[in-house]
Every structure is written in structure tokens, then in C-alpha cells.
XYZ file of C-alpha atoms in Angstrom:
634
model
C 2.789 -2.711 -8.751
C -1.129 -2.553 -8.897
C -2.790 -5.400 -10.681
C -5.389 -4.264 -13.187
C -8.549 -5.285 -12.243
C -12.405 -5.334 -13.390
C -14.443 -3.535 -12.144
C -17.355 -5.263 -11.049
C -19.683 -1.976 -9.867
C -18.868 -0.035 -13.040
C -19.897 -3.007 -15.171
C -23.003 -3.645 -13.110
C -23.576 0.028 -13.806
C -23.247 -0.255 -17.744
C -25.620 -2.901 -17.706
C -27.872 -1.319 -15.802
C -27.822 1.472 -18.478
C -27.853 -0.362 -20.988
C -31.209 -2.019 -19.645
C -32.906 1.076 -19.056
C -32.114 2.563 -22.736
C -34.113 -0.396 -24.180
C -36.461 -0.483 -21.536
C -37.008 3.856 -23.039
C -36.806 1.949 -26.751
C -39.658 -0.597 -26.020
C -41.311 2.212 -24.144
C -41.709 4.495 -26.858
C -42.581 2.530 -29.409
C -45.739 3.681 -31.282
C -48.473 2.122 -31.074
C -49.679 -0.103 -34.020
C -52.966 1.348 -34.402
C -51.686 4.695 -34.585
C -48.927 4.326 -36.965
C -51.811 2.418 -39.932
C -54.285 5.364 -39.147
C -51.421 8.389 -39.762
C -50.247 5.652 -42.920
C -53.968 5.599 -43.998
C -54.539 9.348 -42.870
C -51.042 9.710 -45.240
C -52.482 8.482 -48.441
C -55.964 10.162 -47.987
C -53.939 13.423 -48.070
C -52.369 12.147 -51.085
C -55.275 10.670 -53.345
C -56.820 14.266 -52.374
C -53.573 16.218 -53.344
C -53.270 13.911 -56.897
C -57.080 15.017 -57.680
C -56.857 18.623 -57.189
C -53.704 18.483 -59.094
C -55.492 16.677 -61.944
C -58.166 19.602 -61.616
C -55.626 22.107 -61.836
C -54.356 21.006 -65.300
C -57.539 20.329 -66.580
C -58.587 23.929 -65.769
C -55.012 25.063 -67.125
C -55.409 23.598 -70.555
C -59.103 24.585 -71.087
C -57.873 28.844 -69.776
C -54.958 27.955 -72.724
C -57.779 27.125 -75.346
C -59.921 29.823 -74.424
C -57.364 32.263 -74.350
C -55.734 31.003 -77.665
C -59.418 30.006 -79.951
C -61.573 32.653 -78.248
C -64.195 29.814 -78.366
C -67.124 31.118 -76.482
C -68.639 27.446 -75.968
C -64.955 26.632 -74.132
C -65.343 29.907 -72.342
C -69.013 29.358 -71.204
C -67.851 25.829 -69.999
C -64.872 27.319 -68.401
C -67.094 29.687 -66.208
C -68.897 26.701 -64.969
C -65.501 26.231 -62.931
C -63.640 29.058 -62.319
C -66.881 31.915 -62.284
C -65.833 35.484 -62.641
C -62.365 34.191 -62.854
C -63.327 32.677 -66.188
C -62.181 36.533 -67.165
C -58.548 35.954 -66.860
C -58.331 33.018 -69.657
C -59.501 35.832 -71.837
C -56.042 37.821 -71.579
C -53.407 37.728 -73.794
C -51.493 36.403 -70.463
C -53.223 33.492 -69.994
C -49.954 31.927 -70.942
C -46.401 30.219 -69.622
C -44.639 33.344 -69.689
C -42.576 35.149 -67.162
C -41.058 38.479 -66.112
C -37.731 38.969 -64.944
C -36.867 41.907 -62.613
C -33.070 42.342 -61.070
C -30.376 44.380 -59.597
C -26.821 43.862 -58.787
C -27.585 41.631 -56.074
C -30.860 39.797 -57.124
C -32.816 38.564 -60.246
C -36.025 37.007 -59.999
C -38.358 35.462 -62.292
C -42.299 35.616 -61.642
C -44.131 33.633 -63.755
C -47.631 34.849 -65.309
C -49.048 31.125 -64.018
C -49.620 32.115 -60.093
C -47.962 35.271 -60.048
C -45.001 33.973 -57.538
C -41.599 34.009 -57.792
C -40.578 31.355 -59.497
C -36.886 32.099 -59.523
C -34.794 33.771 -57.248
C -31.074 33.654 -57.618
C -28.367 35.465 -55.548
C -26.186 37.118 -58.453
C -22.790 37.503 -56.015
C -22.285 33.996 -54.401
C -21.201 30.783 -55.656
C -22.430 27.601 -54.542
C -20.893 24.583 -53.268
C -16.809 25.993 -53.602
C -15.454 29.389 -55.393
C -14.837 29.556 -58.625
C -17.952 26.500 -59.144
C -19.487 28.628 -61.580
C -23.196 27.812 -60.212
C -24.593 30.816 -58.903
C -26.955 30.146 -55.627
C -31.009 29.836 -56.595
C -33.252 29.998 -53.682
C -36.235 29.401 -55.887
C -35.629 27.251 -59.163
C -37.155 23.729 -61.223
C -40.760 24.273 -59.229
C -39.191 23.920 -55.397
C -41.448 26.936 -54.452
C -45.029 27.897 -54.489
C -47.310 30.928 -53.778
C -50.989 30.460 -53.352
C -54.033 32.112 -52.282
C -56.854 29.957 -51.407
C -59.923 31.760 -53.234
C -63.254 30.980 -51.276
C -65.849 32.292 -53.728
C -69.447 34.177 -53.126
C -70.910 31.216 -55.501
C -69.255 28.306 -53.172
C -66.199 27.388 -55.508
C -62.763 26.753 -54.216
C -59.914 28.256 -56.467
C -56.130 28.243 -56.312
C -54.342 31.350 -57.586
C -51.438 29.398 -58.295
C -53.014 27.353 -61.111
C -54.716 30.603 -62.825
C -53.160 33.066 -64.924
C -51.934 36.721 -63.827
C -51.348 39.732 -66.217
C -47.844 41.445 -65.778
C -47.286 45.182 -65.831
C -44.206 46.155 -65.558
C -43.043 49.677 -64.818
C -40.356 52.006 -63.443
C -40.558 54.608 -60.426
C -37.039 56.395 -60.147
C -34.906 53.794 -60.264
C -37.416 51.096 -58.564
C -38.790 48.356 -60.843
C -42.434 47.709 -60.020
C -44.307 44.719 -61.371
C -47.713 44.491 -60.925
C -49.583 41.060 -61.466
C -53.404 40.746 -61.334
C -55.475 37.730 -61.269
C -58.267 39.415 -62.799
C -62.509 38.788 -62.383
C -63.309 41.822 -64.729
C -62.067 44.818 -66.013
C -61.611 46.782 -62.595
C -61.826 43.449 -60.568
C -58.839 41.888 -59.416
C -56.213 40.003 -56.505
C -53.144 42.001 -57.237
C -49.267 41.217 -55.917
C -47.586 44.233 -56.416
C -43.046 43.457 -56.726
C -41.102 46.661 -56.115
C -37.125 46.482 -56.617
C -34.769 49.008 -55.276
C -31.365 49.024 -56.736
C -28.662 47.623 -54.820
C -30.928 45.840 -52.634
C -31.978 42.593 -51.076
C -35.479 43.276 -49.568
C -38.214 43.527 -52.243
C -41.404 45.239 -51.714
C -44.714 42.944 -51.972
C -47.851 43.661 -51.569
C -51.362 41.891 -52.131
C -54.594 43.481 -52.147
C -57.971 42.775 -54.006
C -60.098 45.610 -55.573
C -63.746 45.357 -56.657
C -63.783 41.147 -55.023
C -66.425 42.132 -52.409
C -69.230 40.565 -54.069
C -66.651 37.577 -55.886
C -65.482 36.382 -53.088
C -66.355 35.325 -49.680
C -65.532 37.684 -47.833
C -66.664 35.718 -43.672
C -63.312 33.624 -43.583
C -59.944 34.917 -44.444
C -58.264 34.170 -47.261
C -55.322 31.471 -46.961
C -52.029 32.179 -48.030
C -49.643 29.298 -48.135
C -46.127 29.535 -48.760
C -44.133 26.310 -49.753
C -40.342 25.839 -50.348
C -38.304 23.123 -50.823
C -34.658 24.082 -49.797
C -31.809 23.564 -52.313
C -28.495 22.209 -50.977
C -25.962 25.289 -51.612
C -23.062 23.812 -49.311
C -20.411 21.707 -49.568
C -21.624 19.520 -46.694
C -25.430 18.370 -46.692
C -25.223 17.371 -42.873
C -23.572 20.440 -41.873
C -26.018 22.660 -43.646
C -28.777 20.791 -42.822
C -28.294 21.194 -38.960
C -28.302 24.559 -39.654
C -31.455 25.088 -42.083
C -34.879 25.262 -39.959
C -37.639 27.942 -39.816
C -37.842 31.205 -37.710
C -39.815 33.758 -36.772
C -40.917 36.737 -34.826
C -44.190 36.875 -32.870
C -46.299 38.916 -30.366
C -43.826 41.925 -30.264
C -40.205 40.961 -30.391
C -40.248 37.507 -29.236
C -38.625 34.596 -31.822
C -38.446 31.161 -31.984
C -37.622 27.891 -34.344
C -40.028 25.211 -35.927
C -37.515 22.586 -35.023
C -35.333 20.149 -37.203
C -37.084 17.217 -37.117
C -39.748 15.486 -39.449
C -43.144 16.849 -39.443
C -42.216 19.634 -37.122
C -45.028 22.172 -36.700
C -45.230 25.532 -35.042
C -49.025 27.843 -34.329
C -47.712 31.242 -33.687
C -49.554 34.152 -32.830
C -49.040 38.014 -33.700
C -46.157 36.765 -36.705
C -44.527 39.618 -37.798
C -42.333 37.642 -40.203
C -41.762 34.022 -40.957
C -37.947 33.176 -42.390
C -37.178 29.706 -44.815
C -33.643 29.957 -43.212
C -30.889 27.990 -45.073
C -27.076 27.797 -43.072
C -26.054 30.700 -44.819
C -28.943 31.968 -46.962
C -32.422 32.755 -46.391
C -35.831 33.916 -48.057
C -38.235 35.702 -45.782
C -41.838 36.634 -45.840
C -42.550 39.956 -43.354
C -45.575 41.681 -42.833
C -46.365 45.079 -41.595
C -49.281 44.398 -40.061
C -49.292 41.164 -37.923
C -50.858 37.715 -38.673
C -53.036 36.758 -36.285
C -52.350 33.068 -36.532
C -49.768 31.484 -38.779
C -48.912 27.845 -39.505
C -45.569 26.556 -39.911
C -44.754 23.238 -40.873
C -41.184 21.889 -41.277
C -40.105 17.947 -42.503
C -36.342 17.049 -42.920
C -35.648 15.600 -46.214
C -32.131 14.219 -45.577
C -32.820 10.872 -44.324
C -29.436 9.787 -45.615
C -27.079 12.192 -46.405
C -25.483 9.943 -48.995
C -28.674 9.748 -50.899
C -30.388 12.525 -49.824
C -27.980 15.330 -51.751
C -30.207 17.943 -53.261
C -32.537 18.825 -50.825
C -32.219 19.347 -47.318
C -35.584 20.759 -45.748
C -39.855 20.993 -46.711
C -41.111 23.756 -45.831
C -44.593 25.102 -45.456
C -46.413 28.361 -43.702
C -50.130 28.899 -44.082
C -50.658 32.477 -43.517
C -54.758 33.644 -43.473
C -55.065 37.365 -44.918
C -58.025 38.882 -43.270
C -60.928 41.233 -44.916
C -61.622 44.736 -44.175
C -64.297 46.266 -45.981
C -64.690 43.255 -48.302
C -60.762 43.602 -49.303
C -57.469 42.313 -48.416
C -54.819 45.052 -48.161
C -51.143 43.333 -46.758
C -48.021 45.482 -46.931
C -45.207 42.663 -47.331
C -41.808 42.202 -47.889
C -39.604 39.777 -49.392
C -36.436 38.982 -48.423
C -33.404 36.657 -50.807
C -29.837 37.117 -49.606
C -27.520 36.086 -47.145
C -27.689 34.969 -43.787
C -25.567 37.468 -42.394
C -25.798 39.115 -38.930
C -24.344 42.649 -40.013
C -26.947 42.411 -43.515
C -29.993 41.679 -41.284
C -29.400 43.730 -38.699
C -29.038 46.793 -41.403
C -33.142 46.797 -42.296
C -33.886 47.243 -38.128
C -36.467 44.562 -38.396
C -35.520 42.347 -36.069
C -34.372 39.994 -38.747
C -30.820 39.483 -37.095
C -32.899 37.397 -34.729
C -32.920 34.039 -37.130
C -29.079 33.682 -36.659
C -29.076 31.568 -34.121
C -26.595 32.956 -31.225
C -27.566 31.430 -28.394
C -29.624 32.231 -25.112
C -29.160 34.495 -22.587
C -25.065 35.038 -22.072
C -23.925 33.253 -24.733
C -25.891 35.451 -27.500
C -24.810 38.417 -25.236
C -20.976 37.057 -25.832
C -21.566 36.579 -29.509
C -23.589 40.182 -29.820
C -21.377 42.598 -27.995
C -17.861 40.800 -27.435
C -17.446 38.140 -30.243
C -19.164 39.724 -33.817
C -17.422 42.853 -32.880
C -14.101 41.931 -32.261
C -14.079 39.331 -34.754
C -15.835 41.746 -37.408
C -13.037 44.486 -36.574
C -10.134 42.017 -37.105
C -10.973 40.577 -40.298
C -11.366 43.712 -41.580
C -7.470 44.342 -41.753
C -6.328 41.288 -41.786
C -6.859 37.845 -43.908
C -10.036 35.721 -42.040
C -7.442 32.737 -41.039
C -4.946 34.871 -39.263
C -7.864 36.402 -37.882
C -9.211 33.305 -36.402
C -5.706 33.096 -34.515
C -5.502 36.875 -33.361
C -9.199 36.532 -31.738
C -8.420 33.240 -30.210
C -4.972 34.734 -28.700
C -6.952 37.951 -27.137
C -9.778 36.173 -25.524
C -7.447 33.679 -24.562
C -5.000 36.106 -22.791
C -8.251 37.973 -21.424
C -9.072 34.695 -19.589
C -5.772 34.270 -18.535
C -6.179 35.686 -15.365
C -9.328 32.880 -14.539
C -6.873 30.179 -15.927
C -4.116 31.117 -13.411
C -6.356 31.562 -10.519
C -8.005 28.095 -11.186
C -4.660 26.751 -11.557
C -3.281 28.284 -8.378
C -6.003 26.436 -6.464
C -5.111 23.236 -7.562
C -1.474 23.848 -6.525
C -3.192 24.567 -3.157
C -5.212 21.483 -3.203
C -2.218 19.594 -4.098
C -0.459 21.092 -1.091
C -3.028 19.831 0.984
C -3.530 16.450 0.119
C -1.227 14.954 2.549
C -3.155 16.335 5.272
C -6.375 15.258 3.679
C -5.830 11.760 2.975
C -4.342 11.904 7.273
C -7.831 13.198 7.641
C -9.419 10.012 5.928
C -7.501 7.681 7.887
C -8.290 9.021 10.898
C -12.073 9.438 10.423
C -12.714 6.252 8.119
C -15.417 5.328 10.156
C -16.713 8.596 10.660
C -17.344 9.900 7.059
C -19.536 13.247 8.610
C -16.525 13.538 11.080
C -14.161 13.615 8.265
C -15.836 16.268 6.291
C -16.358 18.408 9.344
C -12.503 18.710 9.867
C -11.685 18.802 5.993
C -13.630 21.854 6.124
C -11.571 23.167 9.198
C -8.405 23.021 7.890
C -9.887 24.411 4.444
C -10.877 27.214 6.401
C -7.687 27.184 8.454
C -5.075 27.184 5.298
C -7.586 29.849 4.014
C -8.069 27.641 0.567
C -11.758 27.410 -1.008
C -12.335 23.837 -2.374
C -15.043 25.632 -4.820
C -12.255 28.581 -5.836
C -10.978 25.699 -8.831
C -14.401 25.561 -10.267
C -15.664 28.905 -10.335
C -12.885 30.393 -12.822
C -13.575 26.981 -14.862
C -17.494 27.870 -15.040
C -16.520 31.406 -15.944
C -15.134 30.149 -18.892
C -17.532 27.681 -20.048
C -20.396 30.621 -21.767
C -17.204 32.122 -23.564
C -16.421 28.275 -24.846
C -20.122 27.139 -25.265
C -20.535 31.549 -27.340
C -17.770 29.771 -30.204
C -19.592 27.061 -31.160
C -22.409 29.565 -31.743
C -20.669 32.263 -33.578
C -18.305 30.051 -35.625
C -20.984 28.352 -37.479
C -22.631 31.296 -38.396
C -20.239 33.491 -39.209
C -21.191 34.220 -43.146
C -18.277 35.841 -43.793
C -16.071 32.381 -43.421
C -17.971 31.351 -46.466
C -15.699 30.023 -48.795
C -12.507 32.230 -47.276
C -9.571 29.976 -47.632
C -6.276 29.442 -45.644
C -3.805 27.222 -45.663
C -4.802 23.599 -46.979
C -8.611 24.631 -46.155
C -10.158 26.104 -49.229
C -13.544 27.042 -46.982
C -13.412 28.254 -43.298
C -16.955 27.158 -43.256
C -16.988 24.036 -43.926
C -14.948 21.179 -43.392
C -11.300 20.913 -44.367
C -10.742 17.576 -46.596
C -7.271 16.485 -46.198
C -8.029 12.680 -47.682
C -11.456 11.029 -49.424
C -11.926 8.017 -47.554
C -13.724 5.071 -50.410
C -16.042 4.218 -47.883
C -18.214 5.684 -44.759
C -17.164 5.485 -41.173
C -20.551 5.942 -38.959
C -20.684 9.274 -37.319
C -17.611 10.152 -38.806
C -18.469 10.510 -42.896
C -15.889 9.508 -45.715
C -13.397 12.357 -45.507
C -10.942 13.193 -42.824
C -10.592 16.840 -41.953
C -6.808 17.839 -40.685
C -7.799 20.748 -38.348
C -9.788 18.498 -36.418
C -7.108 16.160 -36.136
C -5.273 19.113 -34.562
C -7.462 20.060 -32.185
C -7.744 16.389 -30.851
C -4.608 16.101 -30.409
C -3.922 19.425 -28.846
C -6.677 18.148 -26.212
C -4.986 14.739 -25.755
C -1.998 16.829 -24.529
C -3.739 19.294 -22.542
C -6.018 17.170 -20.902
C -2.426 15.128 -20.267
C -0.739 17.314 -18.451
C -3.964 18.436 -16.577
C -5.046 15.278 -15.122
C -2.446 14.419 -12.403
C -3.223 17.778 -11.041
C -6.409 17.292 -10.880
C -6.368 13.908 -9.396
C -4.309 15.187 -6.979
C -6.039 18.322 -5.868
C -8.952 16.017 -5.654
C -8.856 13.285 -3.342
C -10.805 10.228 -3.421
C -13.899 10.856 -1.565
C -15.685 7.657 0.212
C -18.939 6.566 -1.677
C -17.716 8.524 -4.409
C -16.403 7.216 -7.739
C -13.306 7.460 -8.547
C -11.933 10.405 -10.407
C -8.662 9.240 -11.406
C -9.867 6.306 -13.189
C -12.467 8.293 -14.579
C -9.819 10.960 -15.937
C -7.855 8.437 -16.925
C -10.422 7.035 -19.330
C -11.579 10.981 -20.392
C -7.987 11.645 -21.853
C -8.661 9.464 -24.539
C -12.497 9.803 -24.763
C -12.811 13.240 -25.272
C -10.095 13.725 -28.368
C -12.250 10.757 -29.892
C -15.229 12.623 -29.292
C -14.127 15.865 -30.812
C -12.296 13.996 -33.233
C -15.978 12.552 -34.494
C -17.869 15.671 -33.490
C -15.893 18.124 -35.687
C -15.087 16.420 -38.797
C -17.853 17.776 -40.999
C -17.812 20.865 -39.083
C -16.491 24.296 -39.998
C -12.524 24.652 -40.346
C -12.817 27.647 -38.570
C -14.300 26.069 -35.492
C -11.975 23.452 -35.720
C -8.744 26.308 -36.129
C -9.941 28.508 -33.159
C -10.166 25.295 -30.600
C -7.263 24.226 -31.771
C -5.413 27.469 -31.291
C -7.353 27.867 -27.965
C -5.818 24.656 -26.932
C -2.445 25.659 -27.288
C -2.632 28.645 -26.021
C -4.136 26.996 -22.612
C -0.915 24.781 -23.155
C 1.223 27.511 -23.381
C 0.107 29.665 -20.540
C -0.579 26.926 -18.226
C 3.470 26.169 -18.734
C 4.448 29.706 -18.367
C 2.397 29.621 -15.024
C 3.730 26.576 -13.313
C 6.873 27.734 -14.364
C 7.380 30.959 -13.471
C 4.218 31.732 -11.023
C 3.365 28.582 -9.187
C 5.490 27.414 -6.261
C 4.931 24.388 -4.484
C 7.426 25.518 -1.366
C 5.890 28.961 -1.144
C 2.586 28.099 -1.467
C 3.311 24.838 1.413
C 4.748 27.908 3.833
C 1.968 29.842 3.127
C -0.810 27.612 4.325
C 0.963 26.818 7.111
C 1.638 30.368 8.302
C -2.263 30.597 7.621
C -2.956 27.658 9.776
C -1.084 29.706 12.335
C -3.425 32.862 12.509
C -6.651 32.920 13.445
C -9.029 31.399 11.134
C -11.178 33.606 8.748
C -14.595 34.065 9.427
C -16.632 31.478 7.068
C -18.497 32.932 4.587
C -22.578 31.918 4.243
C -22.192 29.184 1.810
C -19.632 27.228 4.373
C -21.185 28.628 7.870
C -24.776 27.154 6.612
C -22.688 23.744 5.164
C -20.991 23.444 8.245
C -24.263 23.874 10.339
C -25.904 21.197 8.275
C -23.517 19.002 9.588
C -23.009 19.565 12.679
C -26.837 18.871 12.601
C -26.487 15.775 11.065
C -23.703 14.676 13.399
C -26.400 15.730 16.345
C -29.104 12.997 15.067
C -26.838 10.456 14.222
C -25.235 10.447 17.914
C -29.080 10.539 19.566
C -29.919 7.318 16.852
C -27.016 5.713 18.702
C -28.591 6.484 21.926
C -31.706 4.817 21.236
């Protein structure tokens, strides 16, 4: 019986790894000097934020006097700071008072103070569970701002979101249309113009200035920043937080992501729209005619999720609005709803784009094989049972990959007698060795590579689910069986304490699924170790297998507890299936004694002609076997 033993080279290798991981560590460490002047650039920022703040109510409460006393002395005073803006403490609306404008899907509150949106809450979804009673709020309790830097003719520098808009509110057809105007004068005014279809998510927006020519300053463009700080609306503030970043379109169809980090930041040019995406809502700015260059800052806000429950993401875009003719004129749109594929795709702006697919094959997989099939399922059937029914078909569509993979294995298997032969023969030789391994592979007519190739086929379709499953909005709190939300994680027990990486919850499905693995990954590894003999100067797979059939459950085990039950169902289904079919194939398809007679008849004819891949391989070493035999010479 083999003795365990250590292994002295695999140790030496951890250590080694270990080293070179702190050795990165030490490495990027910042340097002192940089770190104080970002702290002290940090709290310059600051001090200058606190004053302009402190500016902003001073200037609120005197446009509140002057609006309430009519006191010409306040007024005159008042113009000192605010100019031909001064006008718009004069209004009646130079007070905290809002309009509300809604449909079936929407309502949203814009306050007369800034003229933004200062509520925006999604009338048909529930957060955290069903049946919570909390509807979802985008914008609510001052998390968002809209403001348009004012650069004046007479060198003052105004924020619209601290002055005081009049409301007009009317109705065209069955569209609500709110207009607000930051007014100068009687005809002089920055408008933002709200227009509400029924039955719809997208609102209309637009901002333009009449009669500010002369008011403002018209040689830089005005700056229009957009801030929003994102409510939590999940059950899981890790989960939704990996999921809630910023996206956008630029220079004619092309998209891309801020990033998930702290103080991300993004300079795109040609922005056609910029989205605030949450996991499975989203509020979007879009323009029809393109910024030329936006800013987009993103900072995480979860630094731990224990702590860190409310809010999950700052962000920040900085949009300039440029003159023509001494006016701004933008054609926007808002966007508050759901991120959901089928919803986006619907308004054929490109706004499908922010669910995030995957590249290349995999969002090709998700676009045209997965969202269909899945889509058309679930429309007859409960989302569960459709989980199972997709995960059977594209299981049984790969089933003829699975058999072929497993059918070279057998062949390998066959083999291995005659390969390990090969070893002994040519220990001292290991070029000679690989030279007639090759032979007889070409001999038996078996491709070494033919047990990969169906296994990389397979990988996009695996890599596509953990794409689609996490963004599939229509999971959102769908129950089945002991999971109450497909979406999100399926609590089984509340742990009293945390377990690193792990959380304080177990989830059952991903219990399932690990254990599915364990058994697959079981039954799969003497096959493999067998089809794959040990190679000289190579390490050795069966140990490494050996050590992988307990890793890998672990690490899906950890991976997938605050994940979606849904993900967690379909690998655990797709697991079984494998199970399943790779039984029914050994069984009934695979046989050892036919496939042995086989290669040897094929060893018996003549040998088929290599293909390019081998001929140049074999070449290479015949090449190498050349030198190595005139080195000897020498």
C-alpha cells in the first residue's frame, strides 16, 4: 500500500507563492506622500463644498423673505448675489412646494426648489420581498440632485438647484406636461420641460433657455451635473451591489461600464445616454443630440455589507450643455423602471445594452438562444419548472458533445497500457517517447485533443448562465419551492454570526449543487486520470484531481450562497443531468471490448494521413530530436 507522503516540490511551490503575493502587497503600497496630499486634497474639496452649501441657504432664506415681505431693501440686497435671477424670489413659487405627475407605472415629485425630480417611485414593484408593502423609490429623502451650473454675463456663479422654479402644469391629450422655469424676467428664463405619457416609463425632458443671451455667459457651456445616491431595493446588499454600476453609450453604438470600485471615473466622448443602473432597476438620462464630453464618476458605498445597508453606490455625471445662438436647446429623456432586457429593448434605443450579457459569444448565447427560449417557457409554465425544462433542453442539446468527449476518454483509457509501455521504454528519451505516443495516436486513429474540444464547446454555454441568470428581471421575487425569490438567495437557516466569504445564512440550493458536483466530479476523475497519463516534468494530475473533488464543491459552495436561487437551481439541475446521461452512456453506448478491437483493427490499416496541427507537431520534433543528436556529437 502507498505511504502518504509530503510533498516537498508542491510545498516549495506554495511558499514561493505565497512570497511573491506579499512581495505584489509591499509593491503596491501607496506612497506616503501621495496618500496626505489626496487626504489634504480630500478636505479642501470639503471645506469648499461646506461653504457653498452655507451660501446656498443663505441665498435660500433671503429669496423666502423677499418672496414672502416684498421688501425691496431685501430684494435690492438679494440682486447683489443672484443678478437678474433676483427675479425669481419675486414669484409666488419661490417656495418648498412640489408637483406631482404619474401614471400607472410611475409617480414623480419635482420640487419648485431646483426644478428636479425629487421623487421617483416605481408604482408596480415591491422592494426587498412580496407582499413588503414598500414600494421601490429611485429618488427619495434628498439621494438625488439636478443642477445647472449658471456662469453669468456679470461674473457670478449660480446653482439652479438652490433657486426657485415656477411650475405650470398642463395636459396635451392624455400627456401631462410640466413646465418649470428658473426665471431672469418676464420672457427670460432656463426652462425643464416633464412630459408623461400614460402607461409609460420614459418621460420626456427637455431644457432650453430663452431670452439668457445677454444673462449669461454664453463662451463656455453650461454644466449639468447629475448626482444619485442608490437606494438598496434587494434582499441582498452584496448581491445587488455587484450588480449596480454605471453605463453608457458613446460614439455611435459602442457601450461600456464606469467600474465597481471606489472613485471609479469614466471621460466618454459622443454620450448618447448615461444609465444610474441598479441590479434590477435603473434611472437613465438620454440625449438626442450627443454630448461631446461627459464625466462619470462612480464610488462604492458598501464598505461592509453589515453596516453599510441602505446604500449601495455614489454616483455622479457632469454633462456640459453647449450654446447655439446664445441658447441651450437639449431634447432629453428620462428613464425610471425596470432593468429588464425585453422593456429596454422595446424604446429601440440601444438601452438593452446596460444589461450586462457578456462579450462576444456569450452575449450572442444569452441574445438569440438563452432570453428566447427561456422567455418562451416561462410564459406557459411557472418560472421554477421553467428553470428545469431549459436546463433539460440545452442539456440534451449538448448531449451529443458530452458523449463524444466521453467516448475519447474510453479511448484514452484503452490506450494507456500501451502508453505507460511507451514510457518505460523511452524514459530516457522523453522527445523519443512523444514521437511514438503520437504514432500510435495516429495509428489507433484516436486524437488526444478530441476530449477537450467538446469540453471547450461547452464552456461559453456554461460561462452565457452565469450571465443571464443574474439578470433575468423576471426571477424577481418568483417563488418555488422553499425559495420565496429566484433572484436572490434561498435562506434555509439564519446563522447568529458571519462566516467570511460565506455571510450568515445558508442557502439550500447551493448546497445542492455542491453536492451534485462532489458526485460528478467523483465519478469523472478516475477516467480522467486514466485517459491521462502521467507525463514526465509534468505535475501530477491525479493528485491534483484528487484534491479538486473537494475544492471545487467548497468553492461553489462559498461562491453561490448569496447568489440567485435560480442560478443555483439550473447548475444544480445541469449537474444531474450530466450525471444522468453520462450513466446512460457508459452504460448502454460505451464499450471497453469494442472500442479495444477497434483500435487494434485500426493499428492494422494503414495509418491516416496527419492532419496540419500533428504533421507541423511532429516536424517540430523530429527537429528537435535532429539538434539534440548533433549536441551529442560535439
Amino acid at each position: 500500500m502507498e505511504q502518504k507522503k509530503f510533498d516537498l516540490n508542491s510545498i516549495i511551490g506554495f511558499a514561493l507563492i505565497f512570497g511573491i503575493l506579499v512581495f505584489i502587497m509591499y509593491q503596491n503600497q501607496p506612497d506616503p506622500k501621495v496618500v496626505a496630499a489626496e487626504k489634504a486634497q480630500k478636505e479642501l474639496l470639503i471645506r469648499e463644498a461646506k461653504t457653498k452649501e452655507l451660501e446656498a441657504k443663505t441665498v435660500a432664506k433671503a429669496t423666502v423673505a423677499v418672496a414672502a415681505t416684498g421688501d425691496s431693501t431685501q430684494l435690492a440686497q438679494l440682486q447683489k448675489t443672484l443678478g437678474n435671477f433676483a427675479y425669481s424670489a419675486t414669484l409666488p413659487s419661490a417656495k418648498a412646494g412640489v408637483t406631482t405627475i404619474e401614471n400607472d407605472l410611475v409617480k414623480l415629485t419635482i420640487a419648485n426648489k431646483g426644478g428636479y425630480i425629487v421623487e421617483a417611485t416605481l408604482k408596480q414593484f415591491e422592494k426587498f420581498k412580496k407582499g413588503s408593502g414598500q414600494l421601490v423609490q429611485l429618488i427619495k429623502d434628498n439621494n438625488a440632485n439636478l443642477n445647472v451650473q449658471l456662469l453669468t454675463s456679470d461674473n457670478r456663479t449660480l446653482n439652479s438647484k438652490d433657486l426657485y422654479f415656477e411650475p405650470t402644469l398642463t395636459k396635451i391629450g392624455a400627456d401631462q406636461v410640466l413646465s418649470m422655469k428658473l426665471k431672469a424676467g418676464a420672457n427670460e428664463f432656463l426652462e425643464y420641460k416633464y412630459i408623461l405619457k400614460p402607461n409609460d416609463y420614459m418621460i420626456g425632458f427637455d431644457i432650453r433657455s430663452q431670452g439668457l443671451n445677454k444673462v449669461l455667459n454664453t463662451a463656455k457651456p453650461l454644466d449639468l451635473e447629475w448626482n444619485l445616491k442608490t437606494i438598496r431595493n434587494e434582499k441582498s446588499v452584496k448581491y445587488e451591489n455587484q450588480y449596480t454600476d454605471i453605463r453608457y453609450e458613446y460614439e455611435e453604438g459602442k457601450d461600456n461600464n464606469v467600474g465597481l470600485g471606489e472613485n471609479s471615473e469614466e471621460n466618454p466622448e459622443m454620450v448618447t445616454f448615461v444609465a444610474f443602473k441598479q441590479h434590477f432597476f435603473t434611472s437613465i438620462l438620454l440625449t438626442n443630440t450627443p454630448i461631446t464630453k461627459a464625466k462619470l464618476f462612480s464610488n462604492n458605498l458598501v464598505k461592509d455589507e453589515k453596516i453599510d445597508t441602505t446604500f449601495t453606490k455614489q454616483f455622479k455625471a457632469n454633462i456640459p450643455l453647449a450654446f447655439n445662438n446664445g441658447e441651450v436647446d437639449y431634447k432629453m429623456s428620462w428613464y425610471f423602471g425596470p432593468s429588464d432586457y425585453k422593456t429596454l429593448k422595446s424604446y429601440d434605443k440601444n438601452l438593452e445594452k446596460i444589461i450586462p450579457l457578456g462579450w462576444g459569444i456569450f452575449g450572442w448565447i444569452n441574445k438569440f438562444i438563452f432570453i428566447p427560449l427561456f422567455g418562451f417557457l416561462s410564459s406557459y409554465i411557472a418560472y421554477g419548472i421553467a428553470i428545469i425544462v431549459f436546463t433539460i433542453i440545452i442539456k440534451i442539446a449538448m448531449s451529443p458533445i458530452t458523449f463524444k468527449s466521453f467516448l475519447s476518454q474510453a479511448k484514452m483509457k484503452v490506450l494507456r497500457p500501451e502508453i505507460t509501455e511507451l514510457g518505460e521504454k523511452f524514459k530516457k528519451d522523453p522527445m523519443k517517447k512523444q514521437q511514438e505516443t503520437m504514432k500510435l495516436y495516429n495509428k489507433a486513429g484516436v486524437n488526444p485533443m478530441a476530449g477537450c474540444i467538446p469540453a471547450l464547446i461547452q464552456l461559453p454555454f456554461m460561462y452565457a448562465s452565469f450571465q443571464f441568470f443574474p439578470s433575468a428581471f423576471e426571477l424577481r421575487q418568483k417563488s418555488f419551492l422553499w425559495a420565496d425569490d429566484l433572484s436572490s438567495f434561498d435562506e434555509v437557516i439564519r446563522l447568529p454570526f458571519y462566516i467570511p466569504f460565506y455571510g450568515n445564512h445558508i442557502s439550500l440550493f447551493p448546497v445542492l449543487a455542491s453536492i451534485a458536483i462532489f458526485f460528478y466530479m467523483k465519478m469523472t476523475s478516475g477516467d480522467q486520470q486514466m485517459a491521462a497519463p502521467q507525463q514526465e516534468g509534468m505535475p501530477d494530475m491525479a493528485k491534483m484531481m484528487k484534491i479538486m473533488i473537494y475544492v471545487s464543491p467548497i468553492m461553489m459552495l462559498f461562491f453561490f450562497n448569496s447568489y440567485g436561487a435560480g442560478l443555483s437551481l439550473y447548475n444544480f439541475i445541469s449537474n444531474l443531468i450530466t450525471i444522468g446521461i453520462m450513466i446512460v452512456i457508459k452504460k448502454y453506448f460505451i464499450d471497453s471490448d469494442k472500442i479495444h478491437t477497434q483500435i487494434q483493427e485500426n493499428k492494422l490499416k494503414e495509418p491516416k494521413k496527419q492532419g496540419k496541427f500533428q504533421k507541423k507537431l511532429q516536424e517540430v520534433m523530429e527537429q528537435a530530436e535532429a539538434q539534440k543528436a548533433q549536441q551529442k556529437k560535439k
